[in-house]
Short mmCIF file of C-alpha atoms in Angstrom, two decimals:
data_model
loop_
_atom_site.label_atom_id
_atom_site.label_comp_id
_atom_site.label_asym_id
_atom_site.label_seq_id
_atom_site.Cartn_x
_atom_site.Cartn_y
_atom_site.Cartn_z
CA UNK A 1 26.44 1.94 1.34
CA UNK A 2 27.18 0.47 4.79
CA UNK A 3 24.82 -1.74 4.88
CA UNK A 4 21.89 -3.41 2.54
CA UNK A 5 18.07 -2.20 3.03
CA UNK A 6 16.30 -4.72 5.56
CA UNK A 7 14.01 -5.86 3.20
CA UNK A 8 16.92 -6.32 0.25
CA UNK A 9 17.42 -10.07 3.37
CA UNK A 10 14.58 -10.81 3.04
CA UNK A 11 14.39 -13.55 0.79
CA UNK A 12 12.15 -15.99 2.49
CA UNK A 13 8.93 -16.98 0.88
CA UNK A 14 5.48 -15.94 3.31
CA UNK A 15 2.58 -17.93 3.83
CA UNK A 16 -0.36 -17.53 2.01
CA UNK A 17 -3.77 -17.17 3.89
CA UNK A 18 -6.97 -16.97 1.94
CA UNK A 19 -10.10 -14.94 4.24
CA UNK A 20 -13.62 -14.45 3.76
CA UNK A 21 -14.33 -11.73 5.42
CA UNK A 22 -18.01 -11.11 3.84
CA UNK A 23 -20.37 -13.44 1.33
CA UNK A 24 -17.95 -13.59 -1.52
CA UNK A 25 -15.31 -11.46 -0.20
CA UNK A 26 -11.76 -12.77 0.21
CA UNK A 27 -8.57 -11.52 1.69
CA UNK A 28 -5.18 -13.01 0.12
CA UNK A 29 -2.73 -11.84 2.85
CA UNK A 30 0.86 -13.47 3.11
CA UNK A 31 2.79 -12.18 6.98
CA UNK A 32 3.06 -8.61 5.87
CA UNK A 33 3.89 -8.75 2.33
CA UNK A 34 1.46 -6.86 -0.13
CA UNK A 35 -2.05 -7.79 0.23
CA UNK A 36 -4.97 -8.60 -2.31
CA UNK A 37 -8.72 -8.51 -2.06
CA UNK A 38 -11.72 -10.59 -4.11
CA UNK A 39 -14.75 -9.15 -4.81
CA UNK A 40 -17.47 -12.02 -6.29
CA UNK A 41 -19.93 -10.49 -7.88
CA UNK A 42 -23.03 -12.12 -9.72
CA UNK A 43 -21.03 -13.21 -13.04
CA UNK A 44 -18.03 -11.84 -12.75
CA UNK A 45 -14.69 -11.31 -10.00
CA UNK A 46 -13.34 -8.19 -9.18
CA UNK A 47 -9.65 -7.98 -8.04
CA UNK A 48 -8.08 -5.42 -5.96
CA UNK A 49 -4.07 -4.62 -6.41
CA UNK A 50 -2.43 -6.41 -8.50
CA UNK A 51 0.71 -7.98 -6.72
CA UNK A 52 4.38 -7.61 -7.50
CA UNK A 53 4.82 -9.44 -10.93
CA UNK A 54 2.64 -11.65 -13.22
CA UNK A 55 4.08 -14.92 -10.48
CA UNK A 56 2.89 -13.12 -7.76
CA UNK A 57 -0.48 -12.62 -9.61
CA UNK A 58 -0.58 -16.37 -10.63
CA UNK A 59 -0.56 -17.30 -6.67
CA UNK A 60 -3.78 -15.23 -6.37
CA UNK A 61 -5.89 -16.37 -8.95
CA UNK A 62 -4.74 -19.64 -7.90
CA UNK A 63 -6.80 -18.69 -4.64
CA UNK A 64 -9.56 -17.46 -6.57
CA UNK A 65 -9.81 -20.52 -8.34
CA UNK A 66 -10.53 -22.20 -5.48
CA UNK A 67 -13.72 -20.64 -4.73
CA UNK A 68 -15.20 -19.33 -8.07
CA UNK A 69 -15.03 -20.37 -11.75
CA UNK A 70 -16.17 -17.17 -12.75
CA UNK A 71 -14.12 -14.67 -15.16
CA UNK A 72 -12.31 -12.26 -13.61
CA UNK A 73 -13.13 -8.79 -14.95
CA UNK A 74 -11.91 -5.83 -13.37
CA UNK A 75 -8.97 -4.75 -11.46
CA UNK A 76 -8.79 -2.11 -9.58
CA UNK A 77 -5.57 -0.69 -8.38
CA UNK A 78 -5.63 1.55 -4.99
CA UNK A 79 -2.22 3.76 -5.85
CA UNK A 80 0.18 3.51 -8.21
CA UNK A 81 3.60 2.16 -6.25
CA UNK A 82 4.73 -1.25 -8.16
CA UNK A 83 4.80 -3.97 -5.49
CA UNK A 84 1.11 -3.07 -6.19
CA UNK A 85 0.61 -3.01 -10.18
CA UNK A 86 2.80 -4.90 -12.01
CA UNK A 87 1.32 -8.07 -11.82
CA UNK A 88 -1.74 -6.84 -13.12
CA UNK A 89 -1.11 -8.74 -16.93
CA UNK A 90 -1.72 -11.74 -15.26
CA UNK A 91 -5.41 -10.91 -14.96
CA UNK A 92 -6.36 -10.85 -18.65
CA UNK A 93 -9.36 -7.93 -17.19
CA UNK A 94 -10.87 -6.17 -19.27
CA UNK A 95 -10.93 -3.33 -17.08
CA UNK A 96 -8.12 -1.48 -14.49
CA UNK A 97 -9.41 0.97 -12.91
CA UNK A 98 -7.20 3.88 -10.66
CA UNK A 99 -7.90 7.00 -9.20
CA UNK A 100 -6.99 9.99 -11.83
CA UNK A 101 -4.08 10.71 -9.94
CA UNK A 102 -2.58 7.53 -9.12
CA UNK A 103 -2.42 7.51 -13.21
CA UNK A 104 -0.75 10.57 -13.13
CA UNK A 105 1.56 9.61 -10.25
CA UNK A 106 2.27 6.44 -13.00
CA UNK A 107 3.08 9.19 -15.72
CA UNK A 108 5.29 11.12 -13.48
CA UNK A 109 7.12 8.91 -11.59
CA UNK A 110 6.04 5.24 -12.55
CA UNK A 111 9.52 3.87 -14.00
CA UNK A 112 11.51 5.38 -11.34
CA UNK A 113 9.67 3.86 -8.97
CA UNK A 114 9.66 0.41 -10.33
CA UNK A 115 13.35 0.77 -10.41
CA UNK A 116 13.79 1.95 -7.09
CA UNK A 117 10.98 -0.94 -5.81
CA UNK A 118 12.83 -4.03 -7.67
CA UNK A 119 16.28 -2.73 -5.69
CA UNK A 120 14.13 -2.33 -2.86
CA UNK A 121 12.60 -5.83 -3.10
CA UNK A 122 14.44 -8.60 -4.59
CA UNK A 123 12.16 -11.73 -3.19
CA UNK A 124 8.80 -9.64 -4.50
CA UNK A 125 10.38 -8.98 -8.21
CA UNK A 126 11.54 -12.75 -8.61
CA UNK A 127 10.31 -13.25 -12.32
CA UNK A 128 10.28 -9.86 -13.22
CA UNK A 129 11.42 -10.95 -16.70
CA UNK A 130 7.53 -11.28 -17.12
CA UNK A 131 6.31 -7.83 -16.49
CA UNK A 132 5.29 -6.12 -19.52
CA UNK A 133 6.60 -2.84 -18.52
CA UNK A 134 3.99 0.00 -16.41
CA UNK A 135 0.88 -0.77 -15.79
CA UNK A 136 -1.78 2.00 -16.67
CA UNK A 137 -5.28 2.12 -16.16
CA UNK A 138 -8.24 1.76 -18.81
CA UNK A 139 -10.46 3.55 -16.49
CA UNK A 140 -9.68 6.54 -14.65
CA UNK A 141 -12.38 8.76 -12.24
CA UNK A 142 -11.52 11.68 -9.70
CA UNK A 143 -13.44 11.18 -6.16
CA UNK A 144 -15.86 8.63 -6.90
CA UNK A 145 -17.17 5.91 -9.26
CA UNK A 146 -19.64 2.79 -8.55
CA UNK A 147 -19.46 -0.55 -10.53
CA UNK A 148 -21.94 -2.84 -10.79
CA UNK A 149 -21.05 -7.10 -10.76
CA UNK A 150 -24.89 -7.82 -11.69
CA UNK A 151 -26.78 -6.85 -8.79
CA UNK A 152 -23.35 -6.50 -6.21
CA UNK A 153 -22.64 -2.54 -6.11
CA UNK A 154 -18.81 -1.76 -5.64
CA UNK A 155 -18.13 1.96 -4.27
CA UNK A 156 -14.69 3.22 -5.35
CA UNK A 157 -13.70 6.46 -3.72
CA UNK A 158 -11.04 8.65 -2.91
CA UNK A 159 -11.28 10.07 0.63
CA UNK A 160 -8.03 11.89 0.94
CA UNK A 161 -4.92 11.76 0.64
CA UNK A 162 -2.63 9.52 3.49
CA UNK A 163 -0.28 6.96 1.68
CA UNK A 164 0.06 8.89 -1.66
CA UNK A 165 -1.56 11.62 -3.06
CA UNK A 166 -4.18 8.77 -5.30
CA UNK A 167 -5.26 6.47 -3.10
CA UNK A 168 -8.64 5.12 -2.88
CA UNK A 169 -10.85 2.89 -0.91
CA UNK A 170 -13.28 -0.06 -2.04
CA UNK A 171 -16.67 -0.64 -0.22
CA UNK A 172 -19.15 -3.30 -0.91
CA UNK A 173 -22.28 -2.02 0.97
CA UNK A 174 -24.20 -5.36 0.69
CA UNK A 175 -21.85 -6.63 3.21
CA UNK A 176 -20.55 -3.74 4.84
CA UNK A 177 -16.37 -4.66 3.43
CA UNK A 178 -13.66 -2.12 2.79
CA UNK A 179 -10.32 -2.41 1.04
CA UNK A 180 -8.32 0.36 2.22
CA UNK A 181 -5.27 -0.73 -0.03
CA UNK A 182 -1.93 0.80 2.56
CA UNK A 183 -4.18 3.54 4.21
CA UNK A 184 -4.48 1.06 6.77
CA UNK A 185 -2.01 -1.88 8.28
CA UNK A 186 -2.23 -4.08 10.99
CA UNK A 187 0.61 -4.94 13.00
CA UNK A 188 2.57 -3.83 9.63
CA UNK A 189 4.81 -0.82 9.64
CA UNK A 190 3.21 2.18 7.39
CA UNK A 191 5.00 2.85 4.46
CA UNK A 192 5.41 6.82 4.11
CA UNK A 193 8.03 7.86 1.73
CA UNK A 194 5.33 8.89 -0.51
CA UNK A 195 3.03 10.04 1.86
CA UNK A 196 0.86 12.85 3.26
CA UNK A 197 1.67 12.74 7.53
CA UNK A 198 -0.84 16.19 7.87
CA UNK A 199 -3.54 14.69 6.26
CA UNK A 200 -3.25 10.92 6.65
CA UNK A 201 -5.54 11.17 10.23
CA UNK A 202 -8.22 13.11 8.69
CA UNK A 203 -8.31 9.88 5.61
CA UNK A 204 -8.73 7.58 8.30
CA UNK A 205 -11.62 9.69 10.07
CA UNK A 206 -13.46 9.09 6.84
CA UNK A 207 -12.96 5.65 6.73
CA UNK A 208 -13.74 5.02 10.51
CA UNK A 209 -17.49 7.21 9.44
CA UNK A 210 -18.30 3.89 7.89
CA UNK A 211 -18.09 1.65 10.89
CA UNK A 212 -17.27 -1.27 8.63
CA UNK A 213 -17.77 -4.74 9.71
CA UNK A 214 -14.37 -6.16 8.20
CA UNK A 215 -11.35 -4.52 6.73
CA UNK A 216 -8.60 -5.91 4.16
CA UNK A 217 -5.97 -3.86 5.30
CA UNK A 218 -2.86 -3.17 3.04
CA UNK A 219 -0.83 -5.40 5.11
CA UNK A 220 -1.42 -7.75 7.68
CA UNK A 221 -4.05 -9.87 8.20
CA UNK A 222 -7.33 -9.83 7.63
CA UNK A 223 -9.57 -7.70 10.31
CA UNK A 224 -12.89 -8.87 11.05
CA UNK A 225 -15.33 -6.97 13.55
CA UNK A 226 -15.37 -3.34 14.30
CA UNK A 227 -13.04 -4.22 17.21
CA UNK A 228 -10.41 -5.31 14.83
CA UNK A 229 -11.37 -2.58 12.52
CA UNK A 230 -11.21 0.46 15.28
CA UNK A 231 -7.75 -1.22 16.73
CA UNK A 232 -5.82 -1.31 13.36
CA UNK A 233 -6.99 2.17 12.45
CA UNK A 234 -6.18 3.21 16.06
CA UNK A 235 -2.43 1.64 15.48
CA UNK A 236 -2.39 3.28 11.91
CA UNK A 237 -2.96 6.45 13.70
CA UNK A 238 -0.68 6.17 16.43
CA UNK A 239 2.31 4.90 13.74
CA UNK A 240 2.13 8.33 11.68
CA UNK A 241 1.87 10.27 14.34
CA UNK A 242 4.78 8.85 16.37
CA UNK A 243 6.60 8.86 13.08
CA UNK A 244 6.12 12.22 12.12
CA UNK A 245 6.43 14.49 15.41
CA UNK A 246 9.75 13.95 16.21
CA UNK A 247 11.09 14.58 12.63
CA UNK A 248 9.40 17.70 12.64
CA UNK A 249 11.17 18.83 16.40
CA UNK A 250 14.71 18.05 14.85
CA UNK A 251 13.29 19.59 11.63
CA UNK A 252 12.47 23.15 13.35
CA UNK A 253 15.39 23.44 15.06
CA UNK A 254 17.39 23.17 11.75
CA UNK A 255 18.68 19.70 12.97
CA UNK A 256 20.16 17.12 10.69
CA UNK A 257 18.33 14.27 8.78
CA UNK A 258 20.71 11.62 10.83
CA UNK A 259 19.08 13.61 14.00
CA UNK A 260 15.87 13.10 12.81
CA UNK A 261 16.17 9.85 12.30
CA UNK A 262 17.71 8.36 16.07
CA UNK A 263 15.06 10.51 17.08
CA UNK A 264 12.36 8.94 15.49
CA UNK A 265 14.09 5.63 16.19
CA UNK A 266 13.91 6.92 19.92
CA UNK A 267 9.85 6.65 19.64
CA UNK A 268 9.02 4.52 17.71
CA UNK A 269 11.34 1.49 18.05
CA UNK A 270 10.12 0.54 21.72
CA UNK A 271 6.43 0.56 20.15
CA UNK A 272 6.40 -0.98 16.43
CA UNK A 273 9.96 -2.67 16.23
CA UNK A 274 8.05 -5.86 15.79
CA UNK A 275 5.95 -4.99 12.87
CA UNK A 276 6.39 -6.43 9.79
CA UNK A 277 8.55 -4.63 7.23
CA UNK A 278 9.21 -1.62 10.02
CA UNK A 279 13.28 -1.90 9.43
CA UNK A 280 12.34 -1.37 5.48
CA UNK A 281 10.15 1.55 5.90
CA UNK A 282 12.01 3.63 8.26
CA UNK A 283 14.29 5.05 6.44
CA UNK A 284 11.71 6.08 3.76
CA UNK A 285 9.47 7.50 6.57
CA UNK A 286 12.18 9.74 8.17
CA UNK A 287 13.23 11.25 4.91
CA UNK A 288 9.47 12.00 3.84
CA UNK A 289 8.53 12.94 7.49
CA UNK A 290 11.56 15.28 7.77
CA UNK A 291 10.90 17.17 4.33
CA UNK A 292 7.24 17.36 4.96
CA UNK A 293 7.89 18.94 8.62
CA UNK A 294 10.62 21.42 6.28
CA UNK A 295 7.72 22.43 3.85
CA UNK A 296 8.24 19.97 1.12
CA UNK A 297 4.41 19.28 -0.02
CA UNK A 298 4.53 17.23 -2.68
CA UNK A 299 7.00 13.81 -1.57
CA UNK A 300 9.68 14.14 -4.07
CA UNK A 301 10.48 11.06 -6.56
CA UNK A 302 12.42 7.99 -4.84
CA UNK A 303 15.11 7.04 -7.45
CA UNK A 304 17.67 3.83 -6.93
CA UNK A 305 20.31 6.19 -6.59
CA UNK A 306 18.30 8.53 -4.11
CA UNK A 307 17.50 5.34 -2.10
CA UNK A 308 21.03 4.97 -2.02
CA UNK A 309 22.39 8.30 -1.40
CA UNK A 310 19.85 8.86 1.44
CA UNK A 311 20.60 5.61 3.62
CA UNK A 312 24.38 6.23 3.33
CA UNK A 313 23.61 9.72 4.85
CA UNK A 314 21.87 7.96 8.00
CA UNK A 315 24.22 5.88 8.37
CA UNK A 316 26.48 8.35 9.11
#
């Protein structure tokens, strides 16, 4: 390999900022590293993903601490990648909850992605030694399911597919809230290598319907207004797009993967070279871009050695 993944430098520690963004709802958010979301209901806390590693966890509930005493219940997990799960023992909830698919996405392709992730991510995976291996749901449902904390409804749904093929939303109608786990970022690169570019617009049509008054995006801060809403879907938008349509040009004219990706360097660098994480993702996004433009469906499993095998080939 020529050269280590961006993010495998990255080894300084973010800063932590806590946001209510509704009556009892809380966005733990750290400079583009992996967000989390707190959901307070009546007796009980609901968390949304998980974090890294059981440390990771620890630095959450330390937030929640902070504002509530109460137990924390549930925790629901928005896909299955494992920046996003792993840290889920930490919780002690008695229930985590996925989309069906994000479980089977777990079955099929859970340990290869945690071993691919922890090459990936060395600062994220510090005190991995405390992981108890995959994380798997206790509750599964397929396009919808509601909890109830006392009186506080919770709407859990799956509006398409856009990141992977399981993720889901979380709304809190009492205060108009979503969690759109990485179906949304602001002023954070997307991460695509598992994603769906020709149907990732038409997820985030459904979640603009809502006309939420705040957002916890996937990464970046927390957005609060429907300006801040519209403008981080809007940039969303605008990444995939400029992402995928020059992959697919090179792609139909039988041009290389290395083509593909100075081409999609070519657009997108002078637009979202700033973001947070972009350097990381790139790569991933190319690849997935290019075989989705070639007729690849279904994003094929990222393996340590495939992360390995495909940056040497752009880097020739």
């Amino acid at each position: 390999m020529a050269k280590a993944f961006a993010s495998q430098g990255d080894m300084t520690e973010k800063t932590v900022t806590f946001d209510e963004i509704g009556r009892g709802l809380w966005a733990f958010t750290a400079e583009g590293d992996p967000n989390s979301g707190v959901i307070i209901g009546d007796d009980s806390v609901m968390i949304v993903e998980a974090q890294a590693t059981p440390r990771l966890a620890s630095k959450v509930i330390e937030k929640v601490r902070s504002v509530t005493d109460k137990p924390i219940t549930h925790l629901v997990l928005t896909h299955y990648h494992a920046v996003r799960v792993l840290g889920a023992s930490a919780y002690g909830a008695e229930q985590i909850i996925m989309s069906d698919m994000a479980r089977g996405m777990v079955e099929e392709r859970g340990q290869e992605d945690w071993d691919s992730e922890f090459q990936r991510f060395p600062r994220l995976f510090e005190g991995h030694e405390s992981i108890p291996g995959l994380t798997y749901p206790t509750t599964t449902f397929n396009d919808r399911m509601t909890v109830y904390l006392g009186n506080r409804r919770v709407d859990l749904m799956h509006l398409g597919r856009a990141h992977t093929a399981g993720d889901i939303v979380i709304h809190v109608a009492d205060e108009n809230v979503m969690f759109t786990g990485d179906i949304v970022e602001d002023h954070s690169a997307c991460y695509c290598g598992d994603g769906y570019f020709g149907e990732w617009g038409a997820t985030l049509d459904r979640i603009a319907a809502f006309e939420v008054d705040a957002v916890a995006p996937g990464r970046g801060g927390a957005l609060i207004g429907q300006d801040a809403v519209n403008r981080a879907i809007a940039s969303t938008r605008d990444f995939i797009a400029s992402t995928y349509a020059p992959a697919a040009r090179v792609a139909a004219r039988g041009g290389t993967l290395k083509e593909a990706w100075d081409a999609v360097r070519q657009a997108c660098d002078p637009k979202f070279a700033d973001y947070a994480i972009y350097e990381h993702c790139l790569p991933f996004n190319v690849a997935r871009a290019y075989d989705e433009a070639r007729g690849i469906a279904h994003p094929r499993i990222w393996t340590a050695q495939r992360d390995l095998d495909m940056w040497a080939a752009l880097q020739g």
